[in-house]
PDB file of C-alpha atoms in Angstrom:
ATOM      1  CA  MET A 692       0.000   0.000   0.000  1.00  0.00           C
ATOM      2  CA  LYS A 693       1.354   3.413  -0.994  1.00  0.00           C
ATOM      3  CA  ALA A 694       0.451   6.933   0.166  1.00  0.00           C
ATOM      4  CA  LEU A 695       1.548  10.339  -1.116  1.00  0.00           C
ATOM      5  CA  VAL A 696       1.340  13.220   1.352  1.00  0.00           C
ATOM      6  CA  THR A 697       2.008  16.720   0.040  1.00  0.00           C
ATOM      7  CA  GLY A 698       3.660  19.272   2.291  1.00  0.00           C
ATOM      8  CA  ALA A 699       4.997  16.310   4.271  1.00  0.00           C
ATOM      9  CA  ASN A 700       8.339  17.825   5.197  1.00  0.00           C
ATOM     10  CA  LYS A 701       6.945  19.373   8.394  1.00  0.00           C
ATOM     11  CA  GLY A 702       3.930  19.973  10.614  1.00  0.00           C
ATOM     12  CA  ILE A 703       0.662  18.140  10.081  1.00  0.00           C
ATOM     13  CA  GLY A 704       1.803  16.714   6.748  1.00  0.00           C
ATOM     14  CA  PHE A 705       4.868  15.084   8.278  1.00  0.00           C
ATOM     15  CA  GLU A 706       2.871  13.657  11.156  1.00  0.00           C
ATOM     16  CA  ILE A 707       0.218  12.208   8.825  1.00  0.00           C
ATOM     17  CA  ALA A 708       3.003  10.661   6.758  1.00  0.00           C
ATOM     18  CA  ARG A 709       4.604   9.209   9.885  1.00  0.00           C
ATOM     19  CA  SER A 710       1.298   7.858  11.176  1.00  0.00           C
ATOM     20  CA  LEU A 711       0.456   6.244   7.828  1.00  0.00           C
ATOM     21  CA  GLY A 712       3.951   4.770   7.708  1.00  0.00           C
ATOM     22  CA  LYS A 713       3.460   3.200  11.121  1.00  0.00           C
ATOM     23  CA  ARG A 714       0.289   1.597   9.776  1.00  0.00           C
ATOM     24  CA  GLY A 715       2.149  -0.127   7.001  1.00  0.00           C
ATOM     25  CA  TYR A 716       2.048   2.325   4.090  1.00  0.00           C
ATOM     26  CA  ASP A 717       5.032   3.127   1.904  1.00  0.00           C
ATOM     27  CA  ILE A 718       5.226   6.922   1.998  1.00  0.00           C
ATOM     28  CA  LEU A 719       5.981   9.389  -0.763  1.00  0.00           C
ATOM     29  CA  VAL A 720       7.024  12.604   0.958  1.00  0.00           C
ATOM     30  CA  GLY A 721       5.835  15.445  -1.265  1.00  0.00           C
ATOM     31  CA  ALA A 722       7.630  18.768  -0.787  1.00  0.00           C
ATOM     32  CA  ARG A 723       8.753  21.641  -2.999  1.00  0.00           C
ATOM     33  CA  ASP A 724      12.032  22.109  -1.092  1.00  0.00           C
ATOM     34  CA  GLU A 725      14.151  19.059  -1.918  1.00  0.00           C
ATOM     35  CA  ALA A 726      16.547  19.448   1.018  1.00  0.00           C
ATOM     36  CA  ARG A 727      13.716  19.625   3.544  1.00  0.00           C
ATOM     37  CA  GLY A 728      11.839  16.831   1.840  1.00  0.00           C
ATOM     38  CA  ARG A 729      14.834  14.509   1.904  1.00  0.00           C
ATOM     39  CA  ALA A 730      15.502  15.416   5.541  1.00  0.00           C
ATOM     40  CA  ALA A 731      11.938  14.353   6.371  1.00  0.00           C
ATOM     41  CA  VAL A 732      12.501  11.073   4.521  1.00  0.00           C
ATOM     42  CA  GLU A 733      15.628  10.450   6.590  1.00  0.00           C
ATOM     43  CA  LYS A 734      13.645  10.927   9.794  1.00  0.00           C
ATOM     44  CA  LEU A 735      11.003   8.450   8.692  1.00  0.00           C
ATOM     45  CA  VAL A 736      13.562   5.894   7.516  1.00  0.00           C
ATOM     46  CA  ALA A 737      15.338   6.236  10.872  1.00  0.00           C
ATOM     47  CA  GLU A 738      12.093   4.974  12.421  1.00  0.00           C
ATOM     48  CA  ASP A 739      12.180   1.931  10.121  1.00  0.00           C
ATOM     49  CA  LEU A 740       9.427   3.313   7.887  1.00  0.00           C
ATOM     50  CA  GLN A 741       9.411   3.051   4.107  1.00  0.00           C
ATOM     51  CA  ALA A 742       9.682   6.540   2.608  1.00  0.00           C
ATOM     52  CA  ALA A 743      10.932   8.314  -0.501  1.00  0.00           C
ATOM     53  CA  PHE A 744      10.998  11.920  -1.675  1.00  0.00           C
ATOM     54  CA  ILE A 745       8.962  13.303  -4.563  1.00  0.00           C
ATOM     55  CA  LYS A 746       9.091  16.952  -5.564  1.00  0.00           C
ATOM     56  CA  ILE A 747       5.655  18.568  -5.379  1.00  0.00           C
ATOM     57  CA  ASP A 748       5.436  22.290  -6.127  1.00  0.00           C
ATOM     58  CA  LEU A 749       1.813  23.404  -6.394  1.00  0.00           C
ATOM     59  CA  ASN A 750       2.904  26.612  -8.135  1.00  0.00           C
ATOM     60  CA  ASP A 751       4.596  24.722 -10.967  1.00  0.00           C
ATOM     61  CA  LEU A 752       1.932  22.855 -12.927  1.00  0.00           C
ATOM     62  CA  ASP A 753       4.460  21.316 -15.317  1.00  0.00           C
ATOM     63  CA  SER A 754       6.371  19.835 -12.383  1.00  0.00           C
ATOM     64  CA  LEU A 755       3.150  18.288 -11.079  1.00  0.00           C
ATOM     65  CA  ARG A 756       2.583  16.549 -14.393  1.00  0.00           C
ATOM     66  CA  GLU A 757       6.144  15.228 -14.311  1.00  0.00           C
ATOM     67  CA  ALA A 758       5.768  14.087 -10.701  1.00  0.00           C
ATOM     68  CA  ALA A 759       2.614  12.144 -11.548  1.00  0.00           C
ATOM     69  CA  LYS A 760       4.560  10.194 -14.194  1.00  0.00           C
ATOM     70  CA  ARG A 761       6.739   8.820 -11.386  1.00  0.00           C
ATOM     71  CA  VAL A 762       3.796   7.334  -9.521  1.00  0.00           C
ATOM     72  CA  ASP A 763       2.700   3.982 -10.914  1.00  0.00           C
ATOM     73  CA  SER A 764       0.166   3.070  -8.219  1.00  0.00           C
ATOM     74  CA  LEU A 765      -1.331   5.018  -5.322  1.00  0.00           C
ATOM     75  CA  ASP A 766      -3.774   4.042  -2.584  1.00  0.00           C
ATOM     76  CA  ILE A 767      -3.953   7.312  -0.636  1.00  0.00           C
ATOM     77  CA  LEU A 768      -3.342  10.896  -1.742  1.00  0.00           C
ATOM     78  CA  VAL A 769      -3.311  13.444   1.074  1.00  0.00           C
ATOM     79  CA  ASN A 770      -3.425  17.009  -0.237  1.00  0.00           C
ATOM     80  CA  ASN A 771      -1.990  18.862   2.730  1.00  0.00           C
ATOM     81  CA  ALA A 772       0.342  21.382   1.065  1.00  0.00           C
ATOM     82  CA  GLY A 773      -0.860  24.949   0.775  1.00  0.00           C
ATOM     83  CA  ILE A 774      -0.327  28.536   1.809  1.00  0.00           C
ATOM     84  CA  PRO A 775      -2.502  30.847   3.938  1.00  0.00           C
ATOM     85  CA  ASP A 776      -1.667  34.068   2.065  1.00  0.00           C
ATOM     86  CA  SER A 777       0.952  35.576  -0.202  1.00  0.00           C
ATOM     87  CA  ALA A 778       4.172  36.182   1.724  1.00  0.00           C
ATOM     88  CA  LYS A 779       4.642  39.592   3.331  1.00  0.00           C
ATOM     89  CA  PRO A 780       7.833  40.739   5.126  1.00  0.00           C
ATOM     90  CA  GLY A 781       7.324  41.156   8.845  1.00  0.00           C
ATOM     91  CA  ARG A 782       3.973  39.309   8.952  1.00  0.00           C
ATOM     92  CA  ALA A 783       3.193  35.759   9.986  1.00  0.00           C
ATOM     93  CA  PRO A 784       2.206  33.495   7.066  1.00  0.00           C
ATOM     94  CA  LEU A 785      -1.244  33.126   8.637  1.00  0.00           C
ATOM     95  CA  ASP A 786      -2.120  36.556  10.007  1.00  0.00           C
ATOM     96  CA  ILE A 787      -5.492  36.014  11.657  1.00  0.00           C
ATOM     97  CA  ALA A 788      -5.705  39.685  12.618  1.00  0.00           C
ATOM     98  CA  LYS A 789      -5.285  40.906   9.018  1.00  0.00           C
ATOM     99  CA  PRO A 790      -8.367  43.002   8.113  1.00  0.00           C
ATOM    100  CA  THR A 791     -10.375  41.862   5.118  1.00  0.00           C
ATOM    101  CA  MET A 792      -9.880  45.258   3.490  1.00  0.00           C
ATOM    102  CA  ASP A 793      -6.099  44.773   3.518  1.00  0.00           C
ATOM    103  CA  TYR A 794      -6.186  41.789   1.141  1.00  0.00           C
ATOM    104  CA  THR A 795      -5.040  42.554  -2.371  1.00  0.00           C
ATOM    105  CA  THR A 796      -6.014  40.866  -5.604  1.00  0.00           C
ATOM    106  CA  GLU A 797      -2.504  39.412  -5.682  1.00  0.00           C
ATOM    107  CA  ASP A 798      -3.021  37.893  -2.209  1.00  0.00           C
ATOM    108  CA  LEU A 799      -6.164  36.182  -3.416  1.00  0.00           C
ATOM    109  CA  ARG A 800      -4.716  35.088  -6.746  1.00  0.00           C
ATOM    110  CA  THR A 801      -1.543  33.614  -5.247  1.00  0.00           C
ATOM    111  CA  THR A 802      -3.404  31.690  -2.556  1.00  0.00           C
ATOM    112  CA  MET A 803      -6.068  30.397  -4.927  1.00  0.00           C
ATOM    113  CA  GLU A 804      -3.540  29.310  -7.547  1.00  0.00           C
ATOM    114  CA  THR A 805      -1.604  27.320  -4.952  1.00  0.00           C
ATOM    115  CA  ASN A 806      -4.324  25.798  -2.797  1.00  0.00           C
ATOM    116  CA  PHE A 807      -6.987  25.195  -5.434  1.00  0.00           C
ATOM    117  CA  LEU A 808      -5.506  25.146  -8.946  1.00  0.00           C
ATOM    118  CA  GLY A 809      -2.316  23.354  -7.922  1.00  0.00           C
ATOM    119  CA  THR A 810      -4.195  20.719  -5.952  1.00  0.00           C
ATOM    120  CA  HIS A 811      -6.656  20.243  -8.805  1.00  0.00           C
ATOM    121  CA  GLU A 812      -3.813  19.743 -11.287  1.00  0.00           C
ATOM    122  CA  LEU A 813      -2.157  17.158  -9.042  1.00  0.00           C
ATOM    123  CA  ILE A 814      -5.372  15.186  -8.570  1.00  0.00           C
ATOM    124  CA  LYS A 815      -6.167  15.239 -12.284  1.00  0.00           C
ATOM    125  CA  ASN A 816      -2.727  13.918 -13.203  1.00  0.00           C
ATOM    126  CA  LEU A 817      -2.735  11.208 -10.535  1.00  0.00           C
ATOM    127  CA  LEU A 818      -6.182   9.814 -11.387  1.00  0.00           C
ATOM    128  CA  PRO A 819      -4.750   7.157 -13.751  1.00  0.00           C
ATOM    129  CA  SER A 820      -2.459   5.915 -10.950  1.00  0.00           C
ATOM    130  CA  LEU A 821      -5.147   5.600  -8.276  1.00  0.00           C
ATOM    131  CA  THR A 822      -6.136   2.077  -7.297  1.00  0.00           C
ATOM    132  CA  ASP A 823      -9.789   1.035  -7.486  1.00  0.00           C
ATOM    133  CA  ASN A 824     -10.340   1.707  -3.769  1.00  0.00           C
ATOM    134  CA  ALA A 825      -8.062   4.732  -3.508  1.00  0.00           C
ATOM    135  CA  LYS A 826      -8.788   7.654  -1.207  1.00  0.00           C
ATOM    136  CA  ILE A 827      -8.123  11.329  -1.917  1.00  0.00           C
ATOM    137  CA  VAL A 828      -7.986  13.412   1.251  1.00  0.00           C
ATOM    138  CA  ASN A 829      -8.059  17.207   1.167  1.00  0.00           C
ATOM    139  CA  ILE A 830      -6.918  18.936   4.364  1.00  0.00           C
ATOM    140  CA  THR A 831      -9.228  21.907   4.856  1.00  0.00           C
ATOM    141  CA  VAL A 832     -10.500  24.481   7.355  1.00  0.00           C
ATOM    142  CA  PRO A 833     -13.811  26.014   8.439  1.00  0.00           C
ATOM    143  CA  ILE A 834     -14.854  28.541   5.806  1.00  0.00           C
ATOM    144  CA  SER A 835     -17.584  30.436   7.690  1.00  0.00           C
ATOM    145  CA  PRO A 836     -16.199  33.763   9.008  1.00  0.00           C
ATOM    146  CA  THR A 837     -16.286  34.403  12.757  1.00  0.00           C
ATOM    147  CA  ASP A 838     -14.977  37.212  14.995  1.00  0.00           C
ATOM    148  CA  PHE A 839     -11.785  35.214  15.564  1.00  0.00           C
ATOM    149  CA  TRP A 840     -11.428  33.480  12.209  1.00  0.00           C
ATOM    150  CA  HIS A 841     -11.788  35.238   8.838  1.00  0.00           C
ATOM    151  CA  PRO A 842      -8.495  35.156   6.871  1.00  0.00           C
ATOM    152  CA  LEU A 843     -10.011  35.999   3.490  1.00  0.00           C
ATOM    153  CA  ALA A 844      -7.470  34.477   1.090  1.00  0.00           C
ATOM    154  CA  TYR A 845      -7.116  31.242   3.049  1.00  0.00           C
ATOM    155  CA  ILE A 846     -10.788  30.467   3.630  1.00  0.00           C
ATOM    156  CA  THR A 847     -11.726  31.482   0.084  1.00  0.00           C
ATOM    157  CA  SER A 848      -9.200  29.049  -1.376  1.00  0.00           C
ATOM    158  CA  LYS A 849     -10.339  26.294   0.990  1.00  0.00           C
ATOM    159  CA  ALA A 850     -13.981  26.935   0.116  1.00  0.00           C
ATOM    160  CA  ALA A 851     -13.035  26.309  -3.523  1.00  0.00           C
ATOM    161  CA  LEU A 852     -11.172  23.158  -2.443  1.00  0.00           C
ATOM    162  CA  ASN A 853     -14.263  21.942  -0.578  1.00  0.00           C
ATOM    163  CA  VAL A 854     -16.423  22.459  -3.659  1.00  0.00           C
ATOM    164  CA  MET A 855     -13.914  20.450  -5.687  1.00  0.00           C
ATOM    165  CA  THR A 856     -14.115  17.696  -3.075  1.00  0.00           C
ATOM    166  CA  LEU A 857     -17.895  17.565  -3.341  1.00  0.00           C
ATOM    167  CA  THR A 858     -17.968  17.584  -7.131  1.00  0.00           C
ATOM    168  CA  PHE A 859     -15.316  14.881  -7.544  1.00  0.00           C
ATOM    169  CA  ALA A 860     -17.250  12.811  -4.996  1.00  0.00           C
ATOM    170  CA  TYR A 861     -20.401  13.216  -7.049  1.00  0.00           C
ATOM    171  CA  GLU A 862     -18.594  12.014 -10.169  1.00  0.00           C
ATOM    172  CA  PHE A 863     -17.128   8.987  -8.374  1.00  0.00           C
ATOM    173  CA  GLU A 864     -20.580   8.035  -7.136  1.00  0.00           C
ATOM    174  CA  LYS A 865     -22.197   8.552 -10.529  1.00  0.00           C
ATOM    175  CA  MET A 866     -19.547   6.349 -12.152  1.00  0.00           C
ATOM    176  CA  GLY A 867     -20.092   3.584  -9.617  1.00  0.00           C
ATOM    177  CA  SER A 868     -16.452   3.955  -8.544  1.00  0.00           C
ATOM    178  CA  HIS A 869     -15.192   2.621  -5.214  1.00  0.00           C
ATOM    179  CA  ARG A 870     -12.801   5.539  -4.926  1.00  0.00           C
ATOM    180  CA  GLN A 871     -13.436   8.147  -2.254  1.00  0.00           C
ATOM    181  CA  ILE A 872     -12.600  11.810  -1.853  1.00  0.00           C
ATOM    182  CA  PHE A 873     -13.271  13.702   1.361  1.00  0.00           C
ATOM    183  CA  GLY A 874     -12.036  16.629   3.409  1.00  0.00           C
ATOM    184  CA  ILE A 875     -10.592  16.647   6.913  1.00  0.00           C
ATOM    185  CA  MET A 876     -10.526  19.691   9.184  1.00  0.00           C
ATOM    186  CA  PRO A 877      -7.725  19.048  11.726  1.00  0.00           C
ATOM    187  CA  GLY A 878      -8.751  22.044  13.837  1.00  0.00           C
ATOM    188  CA  ALA A 879      -6.393  24.450  15.576  1.00  0.00           C
ATOM    189  CA  VAL A 880      -2.872  23.041  15.349  1.00  0.00           C
ATOM    190  CA  ALA A 881       0.425  24.570  16.467  1.00  0.00           C
ATOM    191  CA  THR A 882       2.474  25.133  13.300  1.00  0.00           C
ATOM    192  CA  ASP A 883       5.020  27.618  12.035  1.00  0.00           C
ATOM    193  CA  LEU A 884       2.252  29.136   9.912  1.00  0.00           C
ATOM    194  CA  ASN A 885       0.306  30.501  12.861  1.00  0.00           C
ATOM    195  CA  GLY A 886       2.895  30.775  15.632  1.00  0.00           C
ATOM    196  CA  MET A 887       0.581  29.105  18.168  1.00  0.00           C
ATOM    197  CA  GLU A 888       1.773  26.674  20.831  1.00  0.00           C
ATOM    198  CA  ALA A 889       0.323  23.245  21.569  1.00  0.00           C
ATOM    199  CA  GLY A 890      -1.989  23.443  24.564  1.00  0.00           C
ATOM    200  CA  GLY A 891      -2.680  27.129  23.976  1.00  0.00           C
ATOM    201  CA  HIS A 892      -6.079  28.754  24.305  1.00  0.00           C
ATOM    202  CA  GLY A 893      -7.038  26.510  27.191  1.00  0.00           C
ATOM    203  CA  GLY A 894      -5.925  23.343  25.455  1.00  0.00           C
ATOM    204  CA  PHE A 895      -7.786  24.157  22.258  1.00  0.00           C
ATOM    205  CA  VAL A 896      -4.612  24.108  20.158  1.00  0.00           C
ATOM    206  CA  LYS A 897      -3.368  20.593  19.300  1.00  0.00           C
ATOM    207  CA  SER A 898       0.160  19.468  18.625  1.00  0.00           C
ATOM    208  CA  PRO A 899       1.008  18.372  15.066  1.00  0.00           C
ATOM    209  CA  GLU A 900       1.500  14.841  16.408  1.00  0.00           C
ATOM    210  CA  ALA A 901      -2.015  14.719  17.863  1.00  0.00           C
ATOM    211  CA  ALA A 902      -3.518  16.244  14.724  1.00  0.00           C
ATOM    212  CA  GLY A 903      -1.658  13.747  12.563  1.00  0.00           C
ATOM    213  CA  GLU A 904      -2.945  10.769  14.547  1.00  0.00           C
ATOM    214  CA  LEU A 905      -6.535  12.013  14.577  1.00  0.00           C
ATOM    215  CA  SER A 906      -6.448  12.738  10.850  1.00  0.00           C
ATOM    216  CA  THR A 907      -4.953   9.350  10.054  1.00  0.00           C
ATOM    217  CA  ASP A 908      -7.664   7.587  12.068  1.00  0.00           C
ATOM    218  CA  ILE A 909     -10.196   9.197   9.714  1.00  0.00           C
ATOM    219  CA  ILE A 910      -8.144   8.472   6.597  1.00  0.00           C
ATOM    220  CA  VAL A 911      -7.853   4.726   7.229  1.00  0.00           C
ATOM    221  CA  SER A 912     -11.419   4.260   8.477  1.00  0.00           C
ATOM    222  CA  ASP A 913     -13.345   1.491   6.742  1.00  0.00           C
ATOM    223  CA  LYS A 914     -16.383   3.781   6.443  1.00  0.00           C
ATOM    224  CA  ASN A 915     -17.529   5.165   3.108  1.00  0.00           C
ATOM    225  CA  GLN A 916     -16.648   8.841   3.558  1.00  0.00           C
ATOM    226  CA  ASN A 917     -16.970   9.933  -0.062  1.00  0.00           C
ATOM    227  CA  GLY A 918     -18.083  13.556  -0.324  1.00  0.00           C
ATOM    228  CA  GLN A 919     -17.875  14.277   3.393  1.00  0.00           C
ATOM    229  CA  ILE A 920     -16.152  17.145   5.199  1.00  0.00           C
ATOM    230  CA  ILE A 921     -15.061  15.693   8.545  1.00  0.00           C
ATOM    231  CA  GLN A 922     -13.788  17.358  11.694  1.00  0.00           C
ATOM    232  CA  TYR A 923     -10.804  15.972  13.603  1.00  0.00           C
ATOM    233  CA  ASP A 924     -13.204  14.475  16.167  1.00  0.00           C
ATOM    234  CA  GLY A 925     -15.096  12.537  13.513  1.00  0.00           C
ATOM    235  CA  LYS A 926     -18.055  14.902  13.325  1.00  0.00           C
ATOM    236  CA  ILE A 927     -19.374  15.233   9.771  1.00  0.00           C
ATOM    237  CA  VAL A 928     -20.114  18.781   8.663  1.00  0.00           C
ATOM    238  CA  THR A 929     -23.737  18.598   7.543  1.00  0.00           C
ATOM    239  CA  ASP A 930     -24.431  22.333   7.370  1.00  0.00           C
ATOM    240  CA  TYR A 931     -21.795  23.239   4.765  1.00  0.00           C
ATOM    241  CA  GLU A 932     -24.256  25.502   2.940  1.00  0.00           C
ATOM    242  CA  ILE A 933     -25.090  27.235   6.173  1.00  0.00           C
ATOM    243  CA  GLN A 934     -28.682  28.497   6.392  1.00  0.00           C
ATOM    244  CA  LEU A 935     -29.071  28.238   2.634  1.00  0.00           C
ATOM    245  CA  ARG A 936     -32.449  26.614   3.137  1.00  0.00           C
ATOM    246  CA  GLY A 937     -33.463  28.716   6.124  1.00  0.00           C
TER     247      GLY A 937
END
């Protein structure tokens, strides 16, 4: 059994890769930075896990097509790689306090091209390599704005990703395919994107290790999860189109 995890050189991606490896999967560590990707592979191999590096750069569509040619068979694709915003000097990658009015068209374009278009291109090119019972997992976030949470570029790109999840799921079902595609929301996790610490906010913030284990439990479940958006605790989001029907 083989799994490809994008953005697996650190954080949640690395921990999902490690957890899948411990459950018997050969891991393809997808990363755009080769040095960091190979360093992650070395860590996994040091734990007696089967792992190899594959370059995945969501901003380089040609490279994604070339990467897909290297994958002959795939049982699990975890689309974890992404960015929260276009990079700005002196600001955290995920600046939760950034006012909506401060987002530029370039912020939105850059984030959408990476998180949505890049992920779409990777999925499309890997479809021929997916096994009959393969699972595609898109790591996502809540997309309804709240007082605390409304990073425009990030949630807009993830909303598009969620729609792609639902539409691919519809096509799989219509075709009578046994393949599944679903989204997982790992919740608040301490990463270098947000600068939060595990245990922060009264224990609300999880460590990457905990998030990786919880996400992997959902990934390897024997349930049919096609077309679902699932929280880290297993709760299925049933009100995605919030109040659309009153």
